[in-house]
Amino acid sequence: KNEVEQSPQNLTAQEGEFITINCSYSVGISALHWLQQHPGGGIVSLFMLSSGKKKHGRLIATINIQEKHSSLHITASHPRDSAVYICAVTKGAQKLVFGQGTRLTINP
Amino acid sequence: SQTIHQWPATLVQPVGSPLSLECTVEGTSNPNLYWYRQAAGRGLQLLFYSVGIGQISSEVPQNLSASRPQDRQFILSSKKLLLSDSGFYLCAWSVEAAREQYFGPGTRLTVT
């Protein structure tokens, strides 16, 4: 079993829909990261959080340390949000452990 | 502002040939540096990290090696490439451990 599990693996939605991507982890962590990978491969860090909730524009990330679970929400989704969203956890001093990613497609 | 560069962007190499991928960071001092690989259809995997010049930690035993000859330069090398070395290689930096990491544009390596 992977230490970081994401669901769903693939998600297709219509423009404007509310999107939720889930991440569960089974190890002790110091932080959890949400990353966005565009088709060309480039990766952008969206959030790093260790408790509670963070919001950037239409993106919201939450984490529940007791349940070892995080969610990434996208409100009013847009085709430009189409990308692979990756959950990663900082395990130990340096190591990032990654989920397999969720491929999101938003249709106009 | 900080910038991270990687080159080349794409590379096609025959099996058994050497490899050198370079990553440089601008606008920060003494960053933590990381090399990741994303094999086709698989998730990202940490290969090496460095907390300072000449200090390299390896996460996965393999035929790759890393070096940090200067504070803001990180090099990934191989003496003889294998087919299984194909993938997307990403360099990243952070201010310190367990902090947000910033990724370079990546190098897509195809070993034929």
PDB file of C-alpha atoms in Angstrom:
ATOM      1  CA  LYS A   1       0.000   0.000   0.000  1.00  0.00           C
ATOM      2  CA  ASN A   2       1.317   3.441  -0.914  1.00  0.00           C
ATOM      3  CA  GLU A   3       2.043   5.782   1.952  1.00  0.00           C
ATOM      4  CA  VAL A   4       0.101   8.526   0.157  1.00  0.00           C
ATOM      5  CA  GLU A   5      -3.139   7.679  -1.606  1.00  0.00           C
ATOM      6  CA  GLN A   6      -5.142  10.046  -3.745  1.00  0.00           C
ATOM      7  CA  SER A   7      -8.673   9.763  -5.043  1.00  0.00           C
ATOM      8  CA  PRO A   8     -10.020   9.875  -7.587  1.00  0.00           C
ATOM      9  CA  GLN A   9      -7.255   9.013 -10.059  1.00  0.00           C
ATOM     10  CA  ASN A  10      -9.162  10.717 -12.858  1.00  0.00           C
ATOM     11  CA  LEU A  11     -11.876  13.339 -12.675  1.00  0.00           C
ATOM     12  CA  THR A  12     -13.815  14.959 -15.483  1.00  0.00           C
ATOM     13  CA  ALA A  13     -16.219  17.789 -14.765  1.00  0.00           C
ATOM     14  CA  GLN A  14     -18.032  20.646 -16.457  1.00  0.00           C
ATOM     15  CA  GLU A  15     -16.920  24.226 -16.184  1.00  0.00           C
ATOM     16  CA  GLY A  16     -18.276  25.841 -13.048  1.00  0.00           C
ATOM     17  CA  GLU A  17     -18.509  22.675 -10.965  1.00  0.00           C
ATOM     18  CA  PHE A  18     -17.090  22.397  -7.459  1.00  0.00           C
ATOM     19  CA  ILE A  19     -14.150  19.990  -7.437  1.00  0.00           C
ATOM     20  CA  THR A  20     -12.810  17.935  -4.547  1.00  0.00           C
ATOM     21  CA  ILE A  21      -9.637  15.825  -4.627  1.00  0.00           C
ATOM     22  CA  ASN A  22      -8.772  13.717  -1.614  1.00  0.00           C
ATOM     23  CA  CYS A  23      -5.472  12.624  -0.121  1.00  0.00           C
ATOM     24  CA  SER A  24      -4.896  10.126   2.682  1.00  0.00           C
ATOM     25  CA  TYR A  25      -1.560   9.255   4.205  1.00  0.00           C
ATOM     26  CA  SER A  26      -0.393   6.567   6.570  1.00  0.00           C
ATOM     27  CA  VAL A  27       2.839   7.990   7.989  1.00  0.00           C
ATOM     28  CA  GLY A  28       3.822  10.717  10.396  1.00  0.00           C
ATOM     29  CA  ILE A  29       4.369  13.967   8.573  1.00  0.00           C
ATOM     30  CA  SER A  30       5.591  17.477   9.246  1.00  0.00           C
ATOM     31  CA  ALA A  31       3.749  19.034   6.314  1.00  0.00           C
ATOM     32  CA  LEU A  32       1.496  18.236   3.394  1.00  0.00           C
ATOM     33  CA  HIS A  33       1.853  19.760  -0.053  1.00  0.00           C
ATOM     34  CA  TRP A  34      -0.507  20.153  -2.979  1.00  0.00           C
ATOM     35  CA  LEU A  35       1.203  20.489  -6.347  1.00  0.00           C
ATOM     36  CA  GLN A  36      -0.131  21.164  -9.829  1.00  0.00           C
ATOM     37  CA  GLN A  37       1.498  19.594 -12.880  1.00  0.00           C
ATOM     38  CA  HIS A  38       0.584  20.960 -16.287  1.00  0.00           C
ATOM     39  CA  PRO A  39       0.678  18.878 -19.516  1.00  0.00           C
ATOM     40  CA  GLY A  40       4.186  20.084 -20.337  1.00  0.00           C
ATOM     41  CA  GLY A  41       5.408  18.621 -17.065  1.00  0.00           C
ATOM     42  CA  GLY A  42       6.126  21.763 -15.092  1.00  0.00           C
ATOM     43  CA  ILE A  43       5.158  21.595 -11.428  1.00  0.00           C
ATOM     44  CA  VAL A  44       3.870  24.457  -9.320  1.00  0.00           C
ATOM     45  CA  SER A  45       3.482  24.327  -5.577  1.00  0.00           C
ATOM     46  CA  LEU A  46      -0.070  25.312  -4.628  1.00  0.00           C
ATOM     47  CA  PHE A  47      -0.119  24.844  -0.882  1.00  0.00           C
ATOM     48  CA  MET A  48       1.964  23.666   1.994  1.00  0.00           C
ATOM     49  CA  LEU A  49       0.015  23.105   5.194  1.00  0.00           C
ATOM     50  CA  SER A  50       0.433  21.392   8.500  1.00  0.00           C
ATOM     51  CA  SER A  51      -2.950  22.187  10.049  1.00  0.00           C
ATOM     52  CA  GLY A  52      -6.305  23.751   9.315  1.00  0.00           C
ATOM     53  CA  LYS A  53      -7.127  25.370   6.026  1.00  0.00           C
ATOM     54  CA  LYS A  54      -5.559  27.611   3.395  1.00  0.00           C
ATOM     55  CA  LYS A  55      -7.159  29.515   0.528  1.00  0.00           C
ATOM     56  CA  HIS A  56      -5.666  31.013  -2.636  1.00  0.00           C
ATOM     57  CA  GLY A  57      -8.249  32.451  -4.983  1.00  0.00           C
ATOM     58  CA  ARG A  58     -10.575  29.637  -6.035  1.00  0.00           C
ATOM     59  CA  LEU A  59      -8.425  26.944  -4.428  1.00  0.00           C
ATOM     60  CA  ILE A  60      -8.904  25.736  -0.875  1.00  0.00           C
ATOM     61  CA  ALA A  61      -6.837  23.109   0.920  1.00  0.00           C
ATOM     62  CA  THR A  62      -7.736  21.502   4.223  1.00  0.00           C
ATOM     63  CA  ILE A  63      -5.983  19.000   6.419  1.00  0.00           C
ATOM     64  CA  ASN A  64      -7.160  16.848   9.312  1.00  0.00           C
ATOM     65  CA  ILE A  65      -4.073  15.649  11.167  1.00  0.00           C
ATOM     66  CA  GLN A  66      -5.990  13.211  13.399  1.00  0.00           C
ATOM     67  CA  GLU A  67      -7.619  11.503  10.419  1.00  0.00           C
ATOM     68  CA  LYS A  68      -4.484  11.807   8.233  1.00  0.00           C
ATOM     69  CA  HIS A  69      -6.514  13.260   5.428  1.00  0.00           C
ATOM     70  CA  SER A  70      -6.400  16.333   3.228  1.00  0.00           C
ATOM     71  CA  SER A  71      -8.678  17.720   0.547  1.00  0.00           C
ATOM     72  CA  LEU A  72      -8.113  20.144  -2.288  1.00  0.00           C
ATOM     73  CA  HIS A  73     -11.185  22.026  -3.452  1.00  0.00           C
ATOM     74  CA  ILE A  74     -11.622  24.118  -6.569  1.00  0.00           C
ATOM     75  CA  THR A  75     -14.609  26.429  -6.716  1.00  0.00           C
ATOM     76  CA  ALA A  76     -16.114  27.611 -10.014  1.00  0.00           C
ATOM     77  CA  SER A  77     -13.809  25.317 -11.988  1.00  0.00           C
ATOM     78  CA  HIS A  78     -12.473  26.468 -15.352  1.00  0.00           C
ATOM     79  CA  PRO A  79     -10.852  24.597 -18.268  1.00  0.00           C
ATOM     80  CA  ARG A  80      -7.514  26.194 -17.356  1.00  0.00           C
ATOM     81  CA  ASP A  81      -7.672  24.233 -14.086  1.00  0.00           C
ATOM     82  CA  SER A  82      -7.155  21.047 -16.108  1.00  0.00           C
ATOM     83  CA  ALA A  83      -3.944  19.478 -14.855  1.00  0.00           C
ATOM     84  CA  VAL A  84      -2.614  16.708 -12.658  1.00  0.00           C
ATOM     85  CA  TYR A  85      -2.895  17.520  -8.963  1.00  0.00           C
ATOM     86  CA  ILE A  86      -0.376  15.825  -6.723  1.00  0.00           C
ATOM     87  CA  CYS A  87      -0.471  15.397  -2.979  1.00  0.00           C
ATOM     88  CA  ALA A  88       2.872  14.996  -1.216  1.00  0.00           C
ATOM     89  CA  VAL A  89       3.888  14.724   2.420  1.00  0.00           C
ATOM     90  CA  THR A  90       7.129  15.692   4.111  1.00  0.00           C
ATOM     91  CA  LYS A  91       8.290  12.595   5.933  1.00  0.00           C
ATOM     92  CA  GLY A  92      11.293  13.043   8.121  1.00  0.00           C
ATOM     93  CA  ALA A  93      13.713  15.895   7.664  1.00  0.00           C
ATOM     94  CA  GLN A  94      13.943  16.023   3.913  1.00  0.00           C
ATOM     95  CA  LYS A  95      11.915  13.418   2.150  1.00  0.00           C
ATOM     96  CA  LEU A  96       8.833  14.221   0.119  1.00  0.00           C
ATOM     97  CA  VAL A  97       6.610  11.223  -0.554  1.00  0.00           C
ATOM     98  CA  PHE A  98       4.184  11.684  -3.414  1.00  0.00           C
ATOM     99  CA  GLY A  99       0.760  10.391  -4.266  1.00  0.00           C
ATOM    100  CA  GLN A 100       0.094   9.093  -7.745  1.00  0.00           C
ATOM    101  CA  GLY A 101      -1.753  12.226  -8.757  1.00  0.00           C
ATOM    102  CA  THR A 102      -5.274  13.055  -9.871  1.00  0.00           C
ATOM    103  CA  ARG A 103      -5.817  13.943 -13.502  1.00  0.00           C
ATOM    104  CA  LEU A 104      -8.463  16.669 -13.660  1.00  0.00           C
ATOM    105  CA  THR A 105     -10.193  17.624 -16.896  1.00  0.00           C
ATOM    106  CA  ILE A 106     -12.634  20.526 -16.950  1.00  0.00           C
ATOM    107  CA  ASN A 107     -14.776  20.697 -20.059  1.00  0.00           C
ATOM    108  CA  PRO A 108     -16.177  24.020 -21.281  1.00  0.00           C
TER     109      PRO A 108
ATOM    110  CA  SER B   1      13.251  36.899  -6.827  1.00  0.00           C
ATOM    111  CA  GLN B   2      14.388  33.305  -6.964  1.00  0.00           C
ATOM    112  CA  THR B   3      14.664  31.353 -10.203  1.00  0.00           C
ATOM    113  CA  ILE B   4      15.533  27.750 -10.904  1.00  0.00           C
ATOM    114  CA  HIS B   5      16.943  26.603 -14.236  1.00  0.00           C
ATOM    115  CA  GLN B   6      17.334  23.136 -15.677  1.00  0.00           C
ATOM    116  CA  TRP B   7      18.890  22.014 -18.902  1.00  0.00           C
ATOM    117  CA  PRO B   8      18.535  20.500 -21.296  1.00  0.00           C
ATOM    118  CA  ALA B   9      14.749  20.506 -21.601  1.00  0.00           C
ATOM    119  CA  THR B  10      14.703  17.274 -23.590  1.00  0.00           C
ATOM    120  CA  LEU B  11      17.338  14.647 -24.218  1.00  0.00           C
ATOM    121  CA  VAL B  12      17.480  11.433 -26.226  1.00  0.00           C
ATOM    122  CA  GLN B  13      20.411   9.206 -25.381  1.00  0.00           C
ATOM    123  CA  PRO B  14      21.390   5.637 -26.331  1.00  0.00           C
ATOM    124  CA  VAL B  15      21.731   2.918 -23.739  1.00  0.00           C
ATOM    125  CA  GLY B  16      25.216   2.883 -22.263  1.00  0.00           C
ATOM    126  CA  SER B  17      25.930   6.544 -22.908  1.00  0.00           C
ATOM    127  CA  PRO B  18      26.764   9.005 -20.116  1.00  0.00           C
ATOM    128  CA  LEU B  19      24.398  11.583 -18.695  1.00  0.00           C
ATOM    129  CA  SER B  20      24.769  15.021 -17.184  1.00  0.00           C
ATOM    130  CA  LEU B  21      21.783  17.134 -16.195  1.00  0.00           C
ATOM    131  CA  GLU B  22      22.347  20.505 -14.624  1.00  0.00           C
ATOM    132  CA  CYS B  23      20.252  22.580 -12.259  1.00  0.00           C
ATOM    133  CA  THR B  24      21.049  26.066 -11.016  1.00  0.00           C
ATOM    134  CA  VAL B  25      19.216  28.333  -8.615  1.00  0.00           C
ATOM    135  CA  GLU B  26      19.392  32.114  -8.554  1.00  0.00           C
ATOM    136  CA  GLY B  27      18.388  34.599  -5.928  1.00  0.00           C
ATOM    137  CA  THR B  28      18.958  32.556  -2.796  1.00  0.00           C
ATOM    138  CA  SER B  29      21.888  31.258  -0.775  1.00  0.00           C
ATOM    139  CA  ASN B  30      22.518  27.822   0.703  1.00  0.00           C
ATOM    140  CA  PRO B  31      19.304  26.263  -0.589  1.00  0.00           C
ATOM    141  CA  ASN B  32      18.364  22.664  -0.040  1.00  0.00           C
ATOM    142  CA  LEU B  33      18.431  21.021  -3.470  1.00  0.00           C
ATOM    143  CA  TYR B  34      16.577  17.959  -4.716  1.00  0.00           C
ATOM    144  CA  TRP B  35      16.490  15.686  -7.761  1.00  0.00           C
ATOM    145  CA  TYR B  36      13.242  13.861  -8.520  1.00  0.00           C
ATOM    146  CA  ARG B  37      12.272  11.437 -11.268  1.00  0.00           C
ATOM    147  CA  GLN B  38       8.848  10.761 -12.701  1.00  0.00           C
ATOM    148  CA  ALA B  39       8.817   7.556 -14.739  1.00  0.00           C
ATOM    149  CA  ALA B  40       6.086   7.103 -17.329  1.00  0.00           C
ATOM    150  CA  GLY B  41       2.768   6.406 -15.637  1.00  0.00           C
ATOM    151  CA  ARG B  42       4.269   6.625 -12.177  1.00  0.00           C
ATOM    152  CA  GLY B  43       4.476   9.153  -9.406  1.00  0.00           C
ATOM    153  CA  LEU B  44       7.386  11.375  -8.483  1.00  0.00           C
ATOM    154  CA  GLN B  45      10.260   9.806  -6.611  1.00  0.00           C
ATOM    155  CA  LEU B  46      13.024  11.536  -4.680  1.00  0.00           C
ATOM    156  CA  LEU B  47      16.451  10.522  -6.005  1.00  0.00           C
ATOM    157  CA  PHE B  48      18.925  12.787  -4.196  1.00  0.00           C
ATOM    158  CA  TYR B  49      18.967  15.766  -1.900  1.00  0.00           C
ATOM    159  CA  SER B  50      21.683  18.115  -0.752  1.00  0.00           C
ATOM    160  CA  VAL B  51      21.842  20.477   2.205  1.00  0.00           C
ATOM    161  CA  GLY B  52      25.179  22.026   1.219  1.00  0.00           C
ATOM    162  CA  ILE B  53      28.189  21.968  -1.097  1.00  0.00           C
ATOM    163  CA  GLY B  54      29.540  18.449  -1.435  1.00  0.00           C
ATOM    164  CA  GLN B  55      26.791  16.996   0.771  1.00  0.00           C
ATOM    165  CA  ILE B  56      24.656  14.484  -1.124  1.00  0.00           C
ATOM    166  CA  SER B  57      22.133  12.017   0.246  1.00  0.00           C
ATOM    167  CA  SER B  58      20.817   9.229  -1.954  1.00  0.00           C
ATOM    168  CA  GLU B  59      17.309   7.918  -1.520  1.00  0.00           C
ATOM    169  CA  VAL B  60      17.224   5.180  -4.131  1.00  0.00           C
ATOM    170  CA  PRO B  61      20.148   2.909  -5.069  1.00  0.00           C
ATOM    171  CA  GLN B  62      20.688   3.074  -8.816  1.00  0.00           C
ATOM    172  CA  ASN B  63      23.254   3.867 -11.482  1.00  0.00           C
ATOM    173  CA  LEU B  64      22.740   7.606 -11.072  1.00  0.00           C
ATOM    174  CA  SER B  65      24.834   9.969  -8.981  1.00  0.00           C
ATOM    175  CA  ALA B  66      24.562  13.593  -7.957  1.00  0.00           C
ATOM    176  CA  SER B  67      27.059  16.306  -7.166  1.00  0.00           C
ATOM    177  CA  ARG B  68      26.919  19.820  -5.811  1.00  0.00           C
ATOM    178  CA  PRO B  69      30.118  21.565  -6.852  1.00  0.00           C
ATOM    179  CA  GLN B  70      28.809  25.040  -6.019  1.00  0.00           C
ATOM    180  CA  ASP B  71      26.238  26.404  -3.590  1.00  0.00           C
ATOM    181  CA  ARG B  72      23.514  26.859  -6.200  1.00  0.00           C
ATOM    182  CA  GLN B  73      24.451  24.144  -8.701  1.00  0.00           C
ATOM    183  CA  PHE B  74      23.202  20.576  -8.607  1.00  0.00           C
ATOM    184  CA  ILE B  75      24.226  17.991 -11.205  1.00  0.00           C
ATOM    185  CA  LEU B  76      22.718  14.577 -11.929  1.00  0.00           C
ATOM    186  CA  SER B  77      24.992  12.132 -13.712  1.00  0.00           C
ATOM    187  CA  SER B  78      25.309   8.619 -14.962  1.00  0.00           C
ATOM    188  CA  LYS B  79      28.266   6.795 -16.460  1.00  0.00           C
ATOM    189  CA  LYS B  80      26.093   4.365 -18.439  1.00  0.00           C
ATOM    190  CA  LEU B  81      22.383   4.931 -19.001  1.00  0.00           C
ATOM    191  CA  LEU B  82      19.841   2.125 -18.800  1.00  0.00           C
ATOM    192  CA  LEU B  83      16.475   1.963 -20.548  1.00  0.00           C
ATOM    193  CA  SER B  84      14.854   2.236 -17.125  1.00  0.00           C
ATOM    194  CA  ASP B  85      16.464   5.657 -16.629  1.00  0.00           C
ATOM    195  CA  SER B  86      13.966   7.179 -19.054  1.00  0.00           C
ATOM    196  CA  GLY B  87      11.658   9.657 -17.404  1.00  0.00           C
ATOM    197  CA  PHE B  88      11.028  13.240 -16.439  1.00  0.00           C
ATOM    198  CA  TYR B  89      13.681  14.649 -14.119  1.00  0.00           C
ATOM    199  CA  LEU B  90      12.876  17.558 -11.889  1.00  0.00           C
ATOM    200  CA  CYS B  91      15.157  19.670  -9.769  1.00  0.00           C
ATOM    201  CA  ALA B  92      13.737  21.561  -6.810  1.00  0.00           C
ATOM    202  CA  TRP B  93      14.937  23.839  -4.040  1.00  0.00           C
ATOM    203  CA  SER B  94      13.736  24.901  -0.647  1.00  0.00           C
ATOM    204  CA  VAL B  95      14.856  27.348   1.992  1.00  0.00           C
ATOM    205  CA  GLU B  96      15.159  24.587   4.556  1.00  0.00           C
ATOM    206  CA  ALA B  97      13.886  21.124   5.308  1.00  0.00           C
ATOM    207  CA  ALA B  98      10.102  20.648   5.496  1.00  0.00           C
ATOM    208  CA  ARG B  99       9.510  23.966   3.791  1.00  0.00           C
ATOM    209  CA  GLU B 100       7.794  24.636   0.489  1.00  0.00           C
ATOM    210  CA  GLN B 101       9.722  23.327  -2.487  1.00  0.00           C
ATOM    211  CA  TYR B 102      10.038  25.137  -5.801  1.00  0.00           C
ATOM    212  CA  PHE B 103      10.434  23.050  -8.924  1.00  0.00           C
ATOM    213  CA  GLY B 104      12.403  23.628 -12.092  1.00  0.00           C
ATOM    214  CA  PRO B 105      10.917  23.129 -15.581  1.00  0.00           C
ATOM    215  CA  GLY B 106      12.239  19.576 -15.828  1.00  0.00           C
ATOM    216  CA  THR B 107      14.218  17.507 -18.319  1.00  0.00           C
ATOM    217  CA  ARG B 108      12.503  14.788 -20.321  1.00  0.00           C
ATOM    218  CA  LEU B 109      15.030  11.986 -20.871  1.00  0.00           C
ATOM    219  CA  THR B 110      14.438   9.180 -23.342  1.00  0.00           C
ATOM    220  CA  VAL B 111      16.942   6.336 -23.367  1.00  0.00           C
ATOM    221  CA  THR B 112      16.805   4.341 -26.609  1.00  0.00           C
TER     222      THR B 112
END
